[in-house]
PDB file of C-alpha atoms and ligand atoms in Angstrom:
ATOM      1  CA  MET A   1      62.774 -46.998 -63.886  1.00  0.00           C
ATOM      2  CA  HIS A   2      63.576 -47.599 -60.202  1.00  0.00           C
ATOM      3  CA  PHE A   3      60.851 -48.041 -57.624  1.00  0.00           C
ATOM      4  CA  LEU A   4      61.074 -47.701 -53.829  1.00  0.00           C
ATOM      5  CA  ILE A   5      58.365 -48.894 -51.444  1.00  0.00           C
ATOM      6  CA  PRO A   6      58.408 -47.417 -47.919  1.00  0.00           C
ATOM      7  CA  ALA A   7      57.015 -50.235 -45.770  1.00  0.00           C
ATOM      8  CA  ALA A   8      58.606 -49.581 -42.392  1.00  0.00           C
ATOM      9  CA  GLY A   9      55.656 -48.055 -40.540  1.00  0.00           C
ATOM     10  CA  SER A  10      54.255 -49.448 -37.306  1.00  0.00           C
ATOM     11  CA  GLY A  11      50.652 -49.286 -38.494  1.00  0.00           C
ATOM     12  CA  SER A  12      49.484 -48.214 -35.049  1.00  0.00           C
ATOM     13  CA  ARG A  13      46.262 -46.657 -36.421  1.00  0.00           C
ATOM     14  CA  MET A  14      45.270 -50.065 -37.791  1.00  0.00           C
ATOM     15  CA  LYS A  15      45.644 -51.644 -34.315  1.00  0.00           C
ATOM     16  CA  ALA A  16      46.641 -54.952 -35.921  1.00  0.00           C
ATOM     17  CA  GLY A  17      49.566 -55.581 -33.535  1.00  0.00           C
ATOM     18  CA  LYS A  18      51.881 -56.106 -36.511  1.00  0.00           C
ATOM     19  CA  ASN A  19      53.070 -54.279 -39.624  1.00  0.00           C
ATOM     20  CA  LYS A  20      49.807 -53.488 -41.428  1.00  0.00           C
ATOM     21  CA  LEU A  21      51.336 -54.639 -44.719  1.00  0.00           C
ATOM     22  CA  LEU A  22      51.142 -58.196 -43.367  1.00  0.00           C
ATOM     23  CA  ILE A  23      47.363 -57.987 -42.979  1.00  0.00           C
ATOM     24  CA  ASP A  24      45.343 -60.349 -45.153  1.00  0.00           C
ATOM     25  CA  LEU A  25      43.292 -59.029 -48.043  1.00  0.00           C
ATOM     26  CA  GLU A  26      41.432 -61.714 -50.001  1.00  0.00           C
ATOM     27  CA  GLY A  27      43.992 -64.415 -49.168  1.00  0.00           C
ATOM     28  CA  GLU A  28      47.193 -62.397 -49.717  1.00  0.00           C
ATOM     29  CA  SER A  29      49.109 -59.798 -47.702  1.00  0.00           C
ATOM     30  CA  LEU A  30      48.789 -56.098 -48.496  1.00  0.00           C
ATOM     31  CA  ILE A  31      52.453 -55.981 -49.560  1.00  0.00           C
ATOM     32  CA  TYR A  32      51.776 -58.852 -51.990  1.00  0.00           C
ATOM     33  CA  TRP A  33      49.070 -56.829 -53.741  1.00  0.00           C
ATOM     34  CA  THR A  34      51.305 -53.763 -53.902  1.00  0.00           C
ATOM     35  CA  LEU A  35      54.168 -55.779 -55.407  1.00  0.00           C
ATOM     36  CA  LYS A  36      51.838 -57.534 -57.841  1.00  0.00           C
ATOM     37  CA  SER A  37      50.803 -54.180 -59.296  1.00  0.00           C
ATOM     38  CA  VAL A  38      54.344 -52.833 -59.375  1.00  0.00           C
ATOM     39  CA  PHE A  39      55.678 -55.863 -61.248  1.00  0.00           C
ATOM     40  CA  SER A  40      52.764 -55.611 -63.697  1.00  0.00           C
ATOM     41  CA  ALA A  41      53.882 -52.107 -64.682  1.00  0.00           C
ATOM     42  CA  SER A  42      56.002 -52.317 -67.832  1.00  0.00           C
ATOM     43  CA  SER A  43      58.194 -49.318 -66.955  1.00  0.00           C
ATOM     44  CA  ILE A  44      59.639 -50.735 -63.712  1.00  0.00           C
ATOM     45  CA  ASN A  45      62.810 -52.847 -63.692  1.00  0.00           C
ATOM     46  CA  TRP A  46      64.237 -52.403 -60.168  1.00  0.00           C
ATOM     47  CA  VAL A  47      62.200 -52.551 -56.955  1.00  0.00           C
ATOM     48  CA  GLY A  48      63.339 -51.921 -53.379  1.00  0.00           C
ATOM     49  CA  ILE A  49      61.275 -52.525 -50.229  1.00  0.00           C
ATOM     50  CA  ILE A  50      62.200 -50.373 -47.252  1.00  0.00           C
ATOM     51  CA  GLY A  51      61.164 -52.135 -44.053  1.00  0.00           C
ATOM     52  CA  GLN A  52      62.081 -52.613 -40.407  1.00  0.00           C
ATOM     53  CA  PRO A  53      64.700 -55.373 -40.010  1.00  0.00           C
ATOM     54  CA  LYS A  54      62.379 -57.308 -37.663  1.00  0.00           C
ATOM     55  CA  ASP A  55      59.741 -57.511 -40.429  1.00  0.00           C
ATOM     56  CA  LYS A  56      62.082 -58.621 -43.233  1.00  0.00           C
ATOM     57  CA  GLU A  57      61.353 -62.346 -43.139  1.00  0.00           C
ATOM     58  CA  LEU A  58      57.647 -61.916 -42.535  1.00  0.00           C
ATOM     59  CA  LEU A  59      57.174 -59.389 -45.344  1.00  0.00           C
ATOM     60  CA  LEU A  60      59.213 -61.336 -47.893  1.00  0.00           C
ATOM     61  CA  ASN A  61      57.565 -64.625 -46.910  1.00  0.00           C
ATOM     62  CA  SER A  62      54.147 -63.082 -47.317  1.00  0.00           C
ATOM     63  CA  ALA A  63      54.963 -62.230 -50.936  1.00  0.00           C
ATOM     64  CA  LYS A  64      57.161 -65.236 -51.864  1.00  0.00           C
ATOM     65  CA  GLU A  65      56.562 -64.805 -55.584  1.00  0.00           C
ATOM     66  CA  PHE A  66      58.574 -61.572 -55.490  1.00  0.00           C
ATOM     67  CA  ALA A  67      61.009 -62.278 -52.626  1.00  0.00           C
ATOM     68  CA  ASP A  68      63.984 -63.080 -54.894  1.00  0.00           C
ATOM     69  CA  ILE A  69      63.543 -60.132 -57.222  1.00  0.00           C
ATOM     70  CA  VAL A  70      63.070 -57.299 -54.742  1.00  0.00           C
ATOM     71  CA  HIS A  71      65.919 -55.508 -52.982  1.00  0.00           C
ATOM     72  CA  TRP A  72      65.600 -55.223 -49.209  1.00  0.00           C
ATOM     73  CA  ILE A  73      66.559 -51.931 -47.510  1.00  0.00           C
ATOM     74  CA  ASN A  74      66.385 -51.245 -43.762  1.00  0.00           C
ATOM     75  CA  GLY A  75      63.937 -48.480 -42.828  1.00  0.00           C
ATOM     76  CA  GLY A  76      64.288 -45.568 -40.420  1.00  0.00           C
ATOM     77  CA  GLU A  77      62.250 -44.039 -37.619  1.00  0.00           C
ATOM     78  CA  THR A  78      60.126 -41.853 -39.905  1.00  0.00           C
ATOM     79  CA  ARG A  79      58.889 -42.234 -43.456  1.00  0.00           C
ATOM     80  CA  GLN A  80      61.284 -39.473 -44.475  1.00  0.00           C
ATOM     81  CA  GLN A  81      64.261 -41.350 -42.984  1.00  0.00           C
ATOM     82  CA  SER A  82      63.101 -44.588 -44.603  1.00  0.00           C
ATOM     83  CA  VAL A  83      62.996 -42.956 -48.049  1.00  0.00           C
ATOM     84  CA  PHE A  84      66.434 -41.395 -47.467  1.00  0.00           C
ATOM     85  CA  ASN A  85      67.813 -44.871 -46.647  1.00  0.00           C
ATOM     86  CA  GLY A  86      66.206 -46.146 -49.853  1.00  0.00           C
ATOM     87  CA  LEU A  87      67.778 -43.417 -51.965  1.00  0.00           C
ATOM     88  CA  LYS A  88      71.224 -44.301 -50.628  1.00  0.00           C
ATOM     89  CA  GLU A  89      70.756 -47.920 -51.713  1.00  0.00           C
ATOM     90  CA  LEU A  90      69.702 -47.218 -55.310  1.00  0.00           C
ATOM     91  CA  PRO A  91      72.164 -48.453 -57.953  1.00  0.00           C
ATOM     92  CA  LYS A  92      74.723 -45.768 -58.904  1.00  0.00           C
ATOM     93  CA  ASP A  93      73.263 -45.395 -62.414  1.00  0.00           C
ATOM     94  CA  ALA A  94      69.661 -44.785 -61.223  1.00  0.00           C
ATOM     95  CA  GLU A  95      68.393 -41.559 -62.818  1.00  0.00           C
ATOM     96  CA  LYS A  96      64.698 -41.623 -61.987  1.00  0.00           C
ATOM     97  CA  VAL A  97      62.763 -43.104 -59.102  1.00  0.00           C
ATOM     98  CA  LEU A  98      59.145 -43.585 -58.131  1.00  0.00           C
ATOM     99  CA  ILE A  99      58.353 -43.681 -54.402  1.00  0.00           C
ATOM    100  CA  HIS A 100      55.165 -45.523 -53.467  1.00  0.00           C
ATOM    101  CA  ASP A 101      53.692 -46.201 -50.021  1.00  0.00           C
ATOM    102  CA  GLY A 102      53.441 -49.937 -49.420  1.00  0.00           C
ATOM    103  CA  ALA A 103      50.016 -49.314 -47.908  1.00  0.00           C
ATOM    104  CA  ARG A 104      48.565 -48.163 -51.273  1.00  0.00           C
ATOM    105  CA  CYS A 105      48.043 -51.718 -52.451  1.00  0.00           C
ATOM    106  CA  LEU A 106      45.295 -50.901 -54.976  1.00  0.00           C
ATOM    107  CA  ILE A 107      47.535 -48.871 -57.276  1.00  0.00           C
ATOM    108  CA  ASN A 108      46.797 -49.487 -60.928  1.00  0.00           C
ATOM    109  CA  PRO A 109      49.904 -50.554 -62.967  1.00  0.00           C
ATOM    110  CA  GLU A 110      48.893 -48.205 -65.778  1.00  0.00           C
ATOM    111  CA  LEU A 111      49.034 -45.247 -63.403  1.00  0.00           C
ATOM    112  CA  ILE A 112      52.537 -46.313 -62.356  1.00  0.00           C
ATOM    113  CA  ASP A 113      53.544 -46.284 -66.044  1.00  0.00           C
ATOM    114  CA  GLN A 114      51.910 -42.900 -66.512  1.00  0.00           C
ATOM    115  CA  CYS A 115      53.958 -41.428 -63.631  1.00  0.00           C
ATOM    116  CA  ALA A 116      57.122 -42.948 -65.123  1.00  0.00           C
ATOM    117  CA  LYS A 117      56.363 -41.465 -68.551  1.00  0.00           C
ATOM    118  CA  GLN A 118      55.666 -37.997 -67.155  1.00  0.00           C
ATOM    119  CA  LEU A 119      59.148 -37.992 -65.627  1.00  0.00           C
ATOM    120  CA  ASP A 120      60.538 -37.670 -69.173  1.00  0.00           C
ATOM    121  CA  GLU A 121      59.253 -34.097 -69.169  1.00  0.00           C
ATOM    122  CA  ASN A 122      59.223 -33.146 -65.464  1.00  0.00           C
ATOM    123  CA  THR A 123      61.695 -33.282 -62.583  1.00  0.00           C
ATOM    124  CA  ALA A 124      58.951 -34.251 -60.115  1.00  0.00           C
ATOM    125  CA  VAL A 125      55.433 -35.693 -60.465  1.00  0.00           C
ATOM    126  CA  ILE A 126      52.795 -36.971 -58.056  1.00  0.00           C
ATOM    127  CA  LEU A 127      49.464 -38.712 -58.346  1.00  0.00           C
ATOM    128  CA  ALA A 128      46.643 -36.781 -56.698  1.00  0.00           C
ATOM    129  CA  THR A 129      42.862 -36.520 -56.768  1.00  0.00           C
ATOM    130  CA  LYS A 130      40.559 -33.519 -56.618  1.00  0.00           C
ATOM    131  CA  VAL A 131      39.142 -32.984 -53.145  1.00  0.00           C
ATOM    132  CA  THR A 132      35.376 -33.429 -53.013  1.00  0.00           C
ATOM    133  CA  ASP A 133      34.800 -32.352 -49.392  1.00  0.00           C
ATOM    134  CA  THR A 134      34.942 -28.729 -48.258  1.00  0.00           C
ATOM    135  CA  ILE A 135      38.135 -28.560 -46.194  1.00  0.00           C
ATOM    136  CA  LYS A 136      38.446 -26.484 -42.995  1.00  0.00           C
ATOM    137  CA  ILE A 137      41.635 -25.241 -41.373  1.00  0.00           C
ATOM    138  CA  VAL A 138      41.057 -25.462 -37.623  1.00  0.00           C
ATOM    139  CA  ASP A 139      42.867 -23.913 -34.626  1.00  0.00           C
ATOM    140  CA  ASN A 140      44.101 -25.788 -31.556  1.00  0.00           C
ATOM    141  CA  GLU A 141      40.809 -25.105 -29.707  1.00  0.00           C
ATOM    142  CA  GLY A 142      38.744 -26.761 -32.463  1.00  0.00           C
ATOM    143  CA  PHE A 143      37.392 -23.596 -34.083  1.00  0.00           C
ATOM    144  CA  ILE A 144      37.475 -22.998 -37.828  1.00  0.00           C
ATOM    145  CA  LYS A 145      40.074 -20.497 -38.977  1.00  0.00           C
ATOM    146  CA  GLU A 146      39.701 -20.711 -42.729  1.00  0.00           C
ATOM    147  CA  THR A 147      38.036 -22.486 -45.661  1.00  0.00           C
ATOM    148  CA  PRO A 148      40.450 -22.760 -48.605  1.00  0.00           C
ATOM    149  CA  ASP A 149      38.983 -22.545 -52.112  1.00  0.00           C
ATOM    150  CA  ARG A 150      38.231 -26.155 -53.077  1.00  0.00           C
ATOM    151  CA  ASN A 151      39.131 -25.537 -56.711  1.00  0.00           C
ATOM    152  CA  TYR A 152      42.793 -25.486 -55.693  1.00  0.00           C
ATOM    153  CA  LEU A 153      42.747 -28.487 -53.354  1.00  0.00           C
ATOM    154  CA  TRP A 154      44.095 -31.884 -54.340  1.00  0.00           C
ATOM    155  CA  ALA A 155      44.714 -34.913 -52.121  1.00  0.00           C
ATOM    156  CA  ALA A 156      48.277 -36.175 -52.572  1.00  0.00           C
ATOM    157  CA  GLN A 157      48.828 -39.861 -53.229  1.00  0.00           C
ATOM    158  CA  THR A 158      51.744 -41.995 -54.368  1.00  0.00           C
ATOM    159  CA  PRO A 159      53.562 -42.874 -56.605  1.00  0.00           C
ATOM    160  CA  GLN A 160      55.588 -39.699 -56.470  1.00  0.00           C
ATOM    161  CA  GLY A 161      58.368 -39.606 -59.052  1.00  0.00           C
ATOM    162  CA  PHE A 162      61.638 -37.653 -59.107  1.00  0.00           C
ATOM    163  CA  LEU A 163      65.002 -37.287 -60.764  1.00  0.00           C
ATOM    164  CA  VAL A 164      67.216 -39.137 -58.283  1.00  0.00           C
ATOM    165  CA  ASP A 165      69.896 -36.433 -58.022  1.00  0.00           C
ATOM    166  CA  ARG A 166      67.296 -33.782 -57.199  1.00  0.00           C
ATOM    167  CA  LEU A 167      65.498 -35.905 -54.621  1.00  0.00           C
ATOM    168  CA  LYS A 168      68.754 -36.827 -52.890  1.00  0.00           C
ATOM    169  CA  LYS A 169      69.674 -33.151 -52.735  1.00  0.00           C
ATOM    170  CA  ALA A 170      66.244 -32.260 -51.317  1.00  0.00           C
ATOM    171  CA  HIS A 171      66.542 -34.933 -48.604  1.00  0.00           C
ATOM    172  CA  SER A 172      70.064 -33.808 -47.653  1.00  0.00           C
ATOM    173  CA  MET A 173      68.889 -30.219 -47.375  1.00  0.00           C
ATOM    174  CA  ALA A 174      65.941 -31.334 -45.237  1.00  0.00           C
ATOM    175  CA  ILE A 175      68.360 -32.973 -42.800  1.00  0.00           C
ATOM    176  CA  ASP A 176      70.487 -29.801 -42.652  1.00  0.00           C
ATOM    177  CA  LYS A 177      67.450 -27.598 -42.083  1.00  0.00           C
ATOM    178  CA  ASN A 178      65.592 -30.028 -39.821  1.00  0.00           C
ATOM    179  CA  TRP A 179      62.521 -30.190 -42.066  1.00  0.00           C
ATOM    180  CA  ASN A 180      60.073 -32.989 -41.281  1.00  0.00           C
ATOM    181  CA  VAL A 181      57.558 -33.906 -43.961  1.00  0.00           C
ATOM    182  CA  THR A 182      55.061 -36.681 -44.678  1.00  0.00           C
ATOM    183  CA  ASP A 183      55.679 -36.958 -48.408  1.00  0.00           C
ATOM    184  CA  ASP A 184      58.600 -36.315 -50.755  1.00  0.00           C
ATOM    185  CA  ALA A 185      56.877 -33.683 -52.880  1.00  0.00           C
ATOM    186  CA  SER A 186      56.737 -31.426 -49.790  1.00  0.00           C
ATOM    187  CA  LEU A 187      60.526 -31.111 -49.864  1.00  0.00           C
ATOM    188  CA  PHE A 188      60.408 -29.888 -53.469  1.00  0.00           C
ATOM    189  CA  GLU A 189      57.730 -27.354 -52.549  1.00  0.00           C
ATOM    190  CA  MET A 190      59.836 -26.038 -49.665  1.00  0.00           C
ATOM    191  CA  LEU A 191      62.689 -25.529 -52.103  1.00  0.00           C
ATOM    192  CA  ASP A 192      60.414 -23.875 -54.684  1.00  0.00           C
ATOM    193  CA  TRP A 193      61.040 -26.695 -57.165  1.00  0.00           C
ATOM    194  CA  LYS A 194      58.163 -27.545 -59.470  1.00  0.00           C
ATOM    195  CA  VAL A 195      56.040 -30.666 -58.958  1.00  0.00           C
ATOM    196  CA  LYS A 196      53.541 -31.731 -61.637  1.00  0.00           C
ATOM    197  CA  ILE A 197      50.190 -33.191 -60.585  1.00  0.00           C
ATOM    198  CA  ILE A 198      48.875 -36.253 -62.439  1.00  0.00           C
ATOM    199  CA  GLU A 199      45.195 -36.973 -61.821  1.00  0.00           C
ATOM    200  CA  GLY A 200      44.838 -40.349 -60.107  1.00  0.00           C
ATOM    201  CA  THR A 201      41.886 -42.452 -58.990  1.00  0.00           C
ATOM    202  CA  TYR A 202      39.900 -42.389 -55.735  1.00  0.00           C
ATOM    203  CA  SER A 203      40.405 -46.152 -55.409  1.00  0.00           C
ATOM    204  CA  ASN A 204      44.150 -45.719 -54.794  1.00  0.00           C
ATOM    205  CA  ILE A 205      43.545 -45.434 -51.044  1.00  0.00           C
ATOM    206  CA  LYS A 206      46.211 -45.759 -48.375  1.00  0.00           C
ATOM    207  CA  ILE A 207      45.123 -48.559 -46.081  1.00  0.00           C
ATOM    208  CA  THR A 208      45.157 -46.871 -42.677  1.00  0.00           C
ATOM    209  CA  SER A 209      42.105 -48.027 -40.722  1.00  0.00           C
ATOM    210  CA  PRO A 210      39.946 -51.175 -40.573  1.00  0.00           C
ATOM    211  CA  LEU A 211      37.329 -49.365 -42.719  1.00  0.00           C
ATOM    212  CA  ASP A 212      39.908 -48.952 -45.504  1.00  0.00           C
ATOM    213  CA  LEU A 213      40.376 -52.728 -45.542  1.00  0.00           C
ATOM    214  CA  LYS A 214      36.653 -53.237 -46.131  1.00  0.00           C
ATOM    215  CA  ILE A 215      36.774 -50.764 -49.021  1.00  0.00           C
ATOM    216  CA  ALA A 216      39.893 -52.423 -50.450  1.00  0.00           C
ATOM    217  CA  LYS A 217      38.018 -55.752 -50.628  1.00  0.00           C
ATOM    218  CA  LEU A 218      35.709 -54.213 -53.213  1.00  0.00           C
ATOM    219  CA  PHE A 219      38.556 -53.180 -55.489  1.00  0.00           C
ATOM    220  CA  VAL A 220      41.255 -55.825 -55.196  1.00  0.00           C
ATOM    221  CA  LYS A 221      41.665 -57.806 -58.412  1.00  0.00           C
ATOM    222  CA  LYS A 222      41.911 -61.510 -57.756  1.00  0.00           C
ATOM    223  CA  PRO A 223      43.543 -63.525 -60.569  1.00  0.00           C
TER     224      PRO A 223
HETATM  225  O1  LIG B 301      52.331 -43.254 -41.624  1.00  0.00           O
HETATM  226  P1  LIG B 301      51.888 -43.270 -43.042  1.00  0.00           P
HETATM  227  O2  LIG B 301      50.656 -44.104 -43.268  1.00  0.00           O
HETATM  228  O3  LIG B 301      51.820 -41.916 -43.705  1.00  0.00           O
HETATM  229  O4  LIG B 301      53.049 -44.051 -43.818  1.00  0.00           O
HETATM  230  C1  LIG B 301      53.095 -44.115 -45.203  1.00  0.00           C
HETATM  231  C2  LIG B 301      54.051 -45.199 -45.641  1.00  0.00           C
HETATM  232  O5  LIG B 301      55.347 -44.949 -45.113  1.00  0.00           O
HETATM  233  C3  LIG B 301      53.624 -46.596 -45.179  1.00  0.00           C
HETATM  234  O6  LIG B 301      53.676 -47.479 -46.285  1.00  0.00           O
HETATM  235  C4  LIG B 301      54.629 -46.930 -44.101  1.00  0.00           C
HETATM  236  O7  LIG B 301      54.945 -48.300 -44.015  1.00  0.00           O
HETATM  237  C5  LIG B 301      55.855 -46.115 -44.526  1.00  0.00           C
HETATM  238  N1  LIG B 301      56.738 -45.773 -43.381  1.00  0.00           N
HETATM  239  C6  LIG B 301      58.101 -46.090 -43.449  1.00  0.00           C
HETATM  240  N2  LIG B 301      58.933 -45.818 -42.388  1.00  0.00           N
HETATM  241  C7  LIG B 301      58.446 -45.255 -41.262  1.00  0.00           C
HETATM  242  C8  LIG B 301      57.073 -44.888 -41.177  1.00  0.00           C
HETATM  243  C9  LIG B 301      56.246 -45.154 -42.268  1.00  0.00           C
HETATM  244  O8  LIG B 301      58.555 -46.633 -44.462  1.00  0.00           O
HETATM  245  N3  LIG B 301      59.277 -45.072 -40.236  1.00  0.00           N
END
C-alpha cells in the first residue's frame, strides 16, 4: 500500500513562523510522530512526503530515522495541488493509496491498516467521527440559516484511501472544471462516486492551533 503525506502548508493559523510540522511535541517534531505511526502500520510499504522545497532539509532532519526511506515530493500552492503532485510521483505500479495530512500526528497505526484493508472492497474510504455538537449553517451576516440533522453529520479526517487510477481521474477532472476542495473525498462526491466511511477516533485531531498542541501532549505515545 502506498501512502502520501501532504505537508506543504504554511501553518499560518498556528502562528509558529515556520511549517507547523516542525513544531516540537514531547521532544520530537510533529512530522516525526506522523511518520512513526505510518511506519508502524503493517500494510504500508511506500511513503511519500509532499512538502515545500524550502522545508525539505528541515523536515527530513527533524525525522532523521525515516529520512532515507521516505520519498520527497515538492508541494503546490494548495493542498489539492500538493496531492496532485504526489499522485504524479507514485510508482507506475501503485494501485491503491492512502492520503494522510501530516498534521494528524496522533493517527493510530491500526486505523491506517483498517483503511488499507477496507480498500479491498471499496474504491474510496475515509476515516470520520460522529459529530457531537449541533451544527449550524450560517449566512454572511452571521445569522443561522439551517440546522442539519446531526444523525447524518460526520467530521471527515484522514487517512482517506482510493484506487489510484480513480483518484488521478478525479483530480484531472477537478482541474478541468476548476473545482477547489479541502479533501480528496470531496472530489469523489462531486462526481457521484461512492466513498465509504470508517469510524475513527476523536484523538486523531489535526494540529491547527496552539490548543491542539496541548491536547496532543496528552495522547502522544512516547517510547
Ligand atoms: O490547511 P489544512 O490544515 O487543511 O492542511 C491540511 C494538510 O495539507 C496539512 O498537513 C498541510 O501541510 C497540507 N497542505 C499541503 N499543501 C498546501 C497546503 C496544505 O500539503 N499547499
